[in-house]
Amino acid sequence: MMPQSAWLSTTVDLAEVEAIVRRALAEDIGSGDVTTDSTLPAEAQLAGRFLAKQPGVVAGLAVARLAFALIDERVQFSTRVTDGDRVEEGQVFATMSGPGRALLSAERVALNCLQRMSGIATLTRRFVEAVQGTRAVILDTRKTAPGLRALDKWAVRLGGGQNHRSGLYDMVLIKDDHIAAVGGITEAVRRVRAADAQEHAIEVEVRNLVELREALDVHVDRILLDNMSVDEMREAVRVAGGRTPLEASGNMTLENVAAVAATGVDFISVGALTHSAPALDISLKLCAPA
């Protein structure tokens, strides 16, 4: 059995984060910020502040800082909280000052990233709190915004969750379609072990207790219980007897996640963390420096 570190990502790919921010700035600014460059003198200075308009968990301060710095390194960015901290409605949690053109040209990218990441972190924290007192770990999925996976998964970690695989390349997840295509779980696992020279961790999706027993017999690293009822999951935990970590998946909500966690599963993956989290309401106000 592989250690958890083999299939739980905890690092931040800073190069990918910077590439995302650069792409976002290029998309927004293009050949130039016509409005700002036409109305604001090059030497003008501005100051601004990020204000929480609702309570939540802040995530993405480092990304917002980077957005301003990539436009002009002279921008001064100060934070009053740390990524992963809670903020309350009306709280000013970061300020910035410097060349006005840079602040205006980067503000939308900075705000978009901060709002999206904070929304994901806030929803994640709610799920994490809902399963407190159980062994269950909240995981994300690959249901991220195309091109933003590094930010989405970072936000999950800042909210207190953990990451599932980063993509199709860093872990094996044998799903029902793979199983149907080759004729069974045992054969699918055999083929992976024969072909995968890097010996990635293997997870198998099962839909019932018959498939669970077959997956247990081939000694994979984790088993995903797909859309099982709470009673079925409880029985799956009993059958597995701690031999293989179990992950519950499928239609997880804040209303049912505590009951799922109480079955004794090791992990609960929640697609909604990244595909349905509402952006946290944050405003950025700019003005002449005092």
Short mmCIF file of C-alpha atoms in Angstrom, two decimals:
data_model
loop_
_atom_site.label_atom_id
_atom_site.label_comp_id
_atom_site.label_asym_id
_atom_site.label_seq_id
_atom_site.Cartn_x
_atom_site.Cartn_y
_atom_site.Cartn_z
CA MET A 1 0.00 0.00 0.00
CA MET A 2 1.39 3.39 -0.99
CA PRO A 3 1.61 6.20 1.59
CA GLN A 4 -0.92 9.03 1.41
CA SER A 5 1.77 11.34 0.06
CA ALA A 6 1.76 9.29 -3.13
CA TRP A 7 -1.69 10.48 -4.07
CA LEU A 8 -2.33 13.69 -2.16
CA SER A 9 -0.80 16.82 -3.67
CA THR A 10 0.22 19.50 -1.17
CA THR A 11 2.56 21.69 -3.20
CA VAL A 12 1.98 24.90 -5.14
CA ASP A 13 3.35 25.03 -8.69
CA LEU A 14 4.50 28.65 -8.64
CA ALA A 15 5.50 28.59 -12.28
CA GLU A 16 2.01 27.48 -13.27
CA VAL A 17 0.42 30.10 -11.01
CA GLU A 18 2.49 32.83 -12.65
CA ALA A 19 1.63 31.50 -16.10
CA ILE A 20 -2.10 31.66 -15.24
CA VAL A 21 -1.82 35.25 -14.04
CA ARG A 22 0.20 36.28 -17.09
CA ARG A 23 -2.40 34.73 -19.40
CA ALA A 24 -5.20 36.50 -17.54
CA LEU A 25 -3.47 39.86 -17.76
CA ALA A 26 -2.72 39.39 -21.46
CA GLU A 27 -6.35 38.43 -22.08
CA ASP A 28 -7.64 41.52 -20.28
CA ILE A 29 -5.12 44.17 -21.32
CA GLY A 30 -4.31 42.98 -24.83
CA SER A 31 -2.65 45.80 -26.78
CA GLY A 32 -3.22 48.26 -23.93
CA ASP A 33 -5.66 49.64 -21.36
CA VAL A 34 -7.13 52.35 -23.59
CA THR A 35 -9.29 53.96 -20.91
CA THR A 36 -6.64 54.14 -18.20
CA ASP A 37 -3.81 55.19 -20.51
CA SER A 38 -6.01 57.95 -21.97
CA THR A 39 -7.31 59.38 -18.71
CA LEU A 40 -4.56 58.89 -16.14
CA PRO A 41 -1.16 60.61 -16.34
CA ALA A 42 1.77 58.21 -16.27
CA GLU A 43 3.06 59.74 -13.03
CA ALA A 44 -0.29 59.51 -11.17
CA GLN A 45 -0.31 57.57 -7.91
CA LEU A 46 -3.30 55.73 -6.43
CA ALA A 47 -4.08 53.72 -3.33
CA GLY A 48 -6.65 50.96 -2.85
CA ARG A 49 -8.09 48.44 -0.44
CA PHE A 50 -9.74 45.05 -0.63
CA LEU A 51 -12.96 44.96 1.40
CA ALA A 52 -14.95 41.84 2.29
CA LYS A 53 -18.63 42.40 1.60
CA GLN A 54 -19.60 39.10 3.20
CA PRO A 55 -17.95 36.73 5.71
CA GLY A 56 -15.73 34.00 4.35
CA VAL A 57 -12.24 32.55 4.02
CA VAL A 58 -9.67 34.58 2.11
CA ALA A 59 -7.61 32.78 -0.50
CA GLY A 60 -5.51 34.20 -3.32
CA LEU A 61 -3.76 37.14 -1.68
CA ALA A 62 -0.46 35.98 -3.14
CA VAL A 63 -2.08 35.75 -6.57
CA ALA A 64 -3.51 39.25 -6.32
CA ARG A 65 -0.12 40.59 -5.24
CA LEU A 66 1.46 38.88 -8.25
CA ALA A 67 -1.06 40.42 -10.67
CA PHE A 68 -0.05 43.94 -9.61
CA ALA A 69 3.67 43.12 -9.50
CA LEU A 70 3.67 41.70 -13.03
CA ILE A 71 2.36 45.05 -14.29
CA ASP A 72 4.64 47.22 -12.16
CA GLU A 73 7.00 46.05 -9.43
CA ARG A 74 6.69 49.44 -7.72
CA VAL A 75 3.19 48.60 -6.46
CA GLN A 76 3.22 48.20 -2.68
CA PHE A 77 0.87 45.45 -1.48
CA SER A 78 0.16 44.92 2.24
CA THR A 79 -2.06 42.32 3.88
CA ARG A 80 -3.80 42.36 7.23
CA VAL A 81 -4.67 38.66 7.15
CA THR A 82 -3.08 35.49 5.79
CA ASP A 83 -4.43 33.23 3.05
CA GLY A 84 -6.77 30.79 4.78
CA ASP A 85 -7.94 33.27 7.44
CA ARG A 86 -11.57 34.14 8.02
CA VAL A 87 -12.78 37.67 7.30
CA GLU A 88 -16.00 39.36 8.34
CA GLU A 89 -18.34 41.59 6.38
CA GLY A 90 -16.91 45.10 6.15
CA GLN A 91 -13.34 44.04 6.96
CA VAL A 92 -10.47 45.62 5.04
CA PHE A 93 -7.94 42.82 4.65
CA ALA A 94 -5.39 44.16 2.13
CA THR A 95 -4.19 47.51 0.79
CA MET A 96 -2.09 48.59 -2.14
CA SER A 97 -0.52 51.78 -3.47
CA GLY A 98 1.66 52.83 -6.36
CA PRO A 99 1.48 53.79 -10.02
CA GLY A 100 -2.18 54.39 -10.79
CA ARG A 101 -2.08 52.89 -14.25
CA ALA A 102 -0.76 49.60 -12.87
CA LEU A 103 -3.42 49.44 -10.17
CA LEU A 104 -6.25 50.10 -12.63
CA SER A 105 -4.95 47.73 -15.30
CA ALA A 106 -4.41 44.80 -12.91
CA GLU A 107 -7.38 45.29 -10.59
CA ARG A 108 -9.86 43.08 -12.46
CA VAL A 109 -7.50 40.11 -12.76
CA ALA A 110 -6.48 40.46 -9.11
CA LEU A 111 -10.08 40.69 -8.00
CA ASN A 112 -11.33 37.84 -10.20
CA CYS A 113 -8.69 35.47 -8.84
CA LEU A 114 -9.22 36.57 -5.25
CA GLN A 115 -13.01 36.26 -5.42
CA ARG A 116 -12.95 32.83 -7.08
CA MET A 117 -10.29 31.36 -4.81
CA SER A 118 -11.91 32.81 -1.69
CA GLY A 119 -15.25 31.36 -2.72
CA ILE A 120 -13.72 27.90 -3.13
CA ALA A 121 -11.87 28.17 0.19
CA THR A 122 -15.03 29.32 1.96
CA LEU A 123 -17.13 26.42 0.67
CA THR A 124 -14.34 23.96 1.42
CA ARG A 125 -14.11 25.20 5.01
CA ARG A 126 -17.85 24.60 5.44
CA PHE A 127 -17.47 20.99 4.30
CA VAL A 128 -14.42 20.47 6.51
CA GLU A 129 -16.28 21.82 9.53
CA ALA A 130 -19.29 19.62 8.73
CA VAL A 131 -17.21 16.43 9.11
CA GLN A 132 -15.24 17.44 12.20
CA GLY A 133 -15.03 14.66 14.75
CA THR A 134 -14.83 11.96 12.07
CA ARG A 135 -11.89 10.45 10.23
CA ALA A 136 -13.08 11.72 6.85
CA VAL A 137 -10.85 14.01 4.80
CA ILE A 138 -12.50 16.34 2.29
CA LEU A 139 -11.02 16.08 -1.23
CA ASP A 140 -11.56 18.02 -4.41
CA THR A 141 -11.90 16.52 -7.90
CA ARG A 142 -10.82 17.33 -11.47
CA LYS A 143 -13.99 19.41 -11.94
CA THR A 144 -12.03 22.66 -12.06
CA ALA A 145 -12.27 25.62 -14.42
CA PRO A 146 -10.21 24.85 -17.54
CA GLY A 147 -6.81 26.49 -17.22
CA LEU A 148 -7.29 27.38 -13.55
CA ARG A 149 -6.68 24.03 -11.87
CA ALA A 150 -3.58 25.17 -9.99
CA LEU A 151 -5.52 28.06 -8.42
CA ASP A 152 -8.66 26.03 -7.74
CA LYS A 153 -6.79 23.23 -5.99
CA TRP A 154 -4.64 25.69 -4.03
CA ALA A 155 -7.84 27.34 -2.78
CA VAL A 156 -9.17 23.98 -1.60
CA ARG A 157 -6.06 23.46 0.51
CA LEU A 158 -6.34 26.98 1.94
CA GLY A 159 -9.90 26.11 2.94
CA GLY A 160 -8.70 23.07 4.87
CA GLY A 161 -9.38 20.36 2.30
CA GLN A 162 -6.89 18.20 0.44
CA ASN A 163 -6.32 17.56 -3.24
CA HIS A 164 -7.19 14.45 -5.17
CA ARG A 165 -4.97 13.75 -8.19
CA SER A 166 -3.84 16.81 -10.14
CA GLY A 167 -4.69 15.30 -13.51
CA LEU A 168 -4.73 12.11 -15.53
CA TYR A 169 -0.95 11.79 -15.28
CA ASP A 170 -0.16 11.48 -11.57
CA MET A 171 -2.45 8.71 -10.35
CA VAL A 172 -4.47 5.81 -11.76
CA LEU A 173 -8.24 5.97 -11.30
CA ILE A 174 -9.97 3.01 -12.91
CA LYS A 175 -13.58 4.06 -13.48
CA ASP A 176 -16.63 2.10 -14.57
CA ASP A 177 -16.01 2.85 -18.25
CA HIS A 178 -12.47 1.45 -18.06
CA ILE A 179 -13.81 -1.63 -16.25
CA ALA A 180 -16.58 -2.18 -18.79
CA ALA A 181 -14.15 -1.77 -21.69
CA VAL A 182 -11.81 -4.53 -20.52
CA GLY A 183 -14.27 -6.88 -18.84
CA GLY A 184 -13.70 -6.42 -15.14
CA ILE A 185 -11.81 -4.86 -12.24
CA THR A 186 -9.21 -7.60 -11.97
CA GLU A 187 -8.29 -7.38 -15.64
CA ALA A 188 -8.16 -3.57 -15.57
CA VAL A 189 -5.80 -3.60 -12.59
CA ARG A 190 -3.67 -6.31 -14.21
CA ARG A 191 -3.26 -4.21 -17.34
CA VAL A 192 -2.26 -1.12 -15.39
CA ARG A 193 0.35 -3.00 -13.39
CA ALA A 194 1.74 -4.55 -16.55
CA ALA A 195 1.94 -1.27 -18.46
CA ASP A 196 2.70 1.39 -15.84
CA ALA A 197 6.46 1.38 -15.33
CA GLN A 198 6.23 4.27 -12.84
CA GLU A 199 3.89 2.27 -10.60
CA HIS A 200 1.46 5.07 -9.86
CA ALA A 201 -0.98 4.64 -7.00
CA ILE A 202 -4.11 2.82 -8.15
CA GLU A 203 -7.67 3.68 -7.18
CA VAL A 204 -10.67 1.68 -8.39
CA GLU A 205 -14.26 2.88 -8.60
CA VAL A 206 -16.90 0.41 -7.42
CA ARG A 207 -20.68 0.64 -7.47
CA ASN A 208 -21.68 -2.23 -5.18
CA LEU A 209 -20.36 -4.68 -2.60
CA VAL A 210 -19.60 -7.34 -5.19
CA GLU A 211 -17.24 -4.99 -7.00
CA LEU A 212 -15.84 -3.85 -3.65
CA ARG A 213 -14.81 -7.39 -2.74
CA GLU A 214 -13.14 -7.84 -6.13
CA ALA A 215 -11.21 -4.59 -5.69
CA LEU A 216 -10.12 -5.63 -2.20
CA ASP A 217 -8.84 -8.93 -3.56
CA VAL A 218 -6.46 -7.22 -6.01
CA HIS A 219 -4.96 -4.98 -3.28
CA VAL A 220 -5.22 -1.54 -4.83
CA ASP A 221 -4.26 1.66 -2.98
CA ARG A 222 -7.74 3.14 -2.60
CA ILE A 223 -11.32 2.27 -3.49
CA LEU A 224 -13.90 4.83 -4.56
CA LEU A 225 -17.48 4.10 -3.50
CA ASP A 226 -19.51 5.61 -6.34
CA ASN A 227 -22.97 6.96 -5.53
CA MET A 228 -23.66 4.44 -2.79
CA SER A 229 -26.30 5.02 -0.15
CA VAL A 230 -25.26 5.74 3.42
CA ASP A 231 -26.23 2.21 4.43
CA GLU A 232 -24.21 0.72 1.57
CA MET A 233 -21.18 2.82 2.52
CA ARG A 234 -21.46 1.72 6.14
CA GLU A 235 -21.48 -1.90 5.03
CA ALA A 236 -18.56 -1.25 2.67
CA VAL A 237 -16.53 0.08 5.59
CA ARG A 238 -17.34 -3.07 7.55
CA VAL A 239 -16.39 -5.35 4.64
CA ALA A 240 -13.13 -3.51 3.95
CA GLY A 241 -12.16 -3.72 7.60
CA GLY A 242 -9.45 -1.11 7.23
CA ARG A 243 -7.53 -3.07 4.61
CA THR A 244 -7.85 -0.37 1.94
CA PRO A 245 -8.72 3.33 2.30
CA LEU A 246 -12.23 4.10 1.08
CA GLU A 247 -13.38 7.27 -0.69
CA ALA A 248 -17.04 8.25 -0.92
CA SER A 249 -18.05 10.15 -4.05
CA GLY A 250 -21.17 11.31 -5.82
CA ASN A 251 -23.69 14.06 -5.04
CA MET A 252 -22.05 15.19 -1.81
CA THR A 253 -23.72 18.20 -0.21
CA LEU A 254 -23.49 20.12 3.03
CA GLU A 255 -26.77 18.47 3.99
CA ASN A 256 -25.56 14.87 3.64
CA VAL A 257 -21.80 14.99 4.12
CA ALA A 258 -21.89 14.54 7.91
CA ALA A 259 -23.93 11.34 7.56
CA VAL A 260 -21.50 10.07 4.93
CA ALA A 261 -18.51 10.84 7.15
CA ALA A 262 -20.15 9.00 10.06
CA THR A 263 -20.04 5.74 8.05
CA GLY A 264 -16.29 5.62 8.64
CA VAL A 265 -15.00 6.31 5.13
CA ASP A 266 -11.51 7.77 4.92
CA PHE A 267 -12.12 10.36 2.19
CA ILE A 268 -15.05 12.25 0.71
CA SER A 269 -14.55 13.85 -2.70
CA VAL A 270 -16.73 16.86 -3.50
CA GLY A 271 -16.92 18.18 -7.04
CA ALA A 272 -18.96 21.18 -5.91
CA LEU A 273 -15.92 22.68 -4.19
CA THR A 274 -14.57 23.83 -7.53
CA HIS A 275 -17.44 23.60 -10.01
CA SER A 276 -20.16 25.29 -7.97
CA ALA A 277 -18.57 27.48 -5.30
CA PRO A 278 -19.99 31.02 -5.46
CA ALA A 279 -17.37 33.76 -5.63
CA LEU A 280 -16.83 35.57 -2.35
CA ASP A 281 -18.16 39.13 -2.58
CA ILE A 282 -15.08 41.37 -2.37
CA SER A 283 -14.67 44.95 -3.55
CA LEU A 284 -11.58 46.91 -4.52
CA LYS A 285 -11.79 50.66 -4.12
CA LEU A 286 -9.09 52.97 -5.53
CA CYS A 287 -8.50 56.60 -4.65
CA ALA A 288 -5.77 59.22 -4.49
CA PRO A 289 -3.23 58.37 -1.79
CA ALA A 290 -3.60 60.23 1.51
#
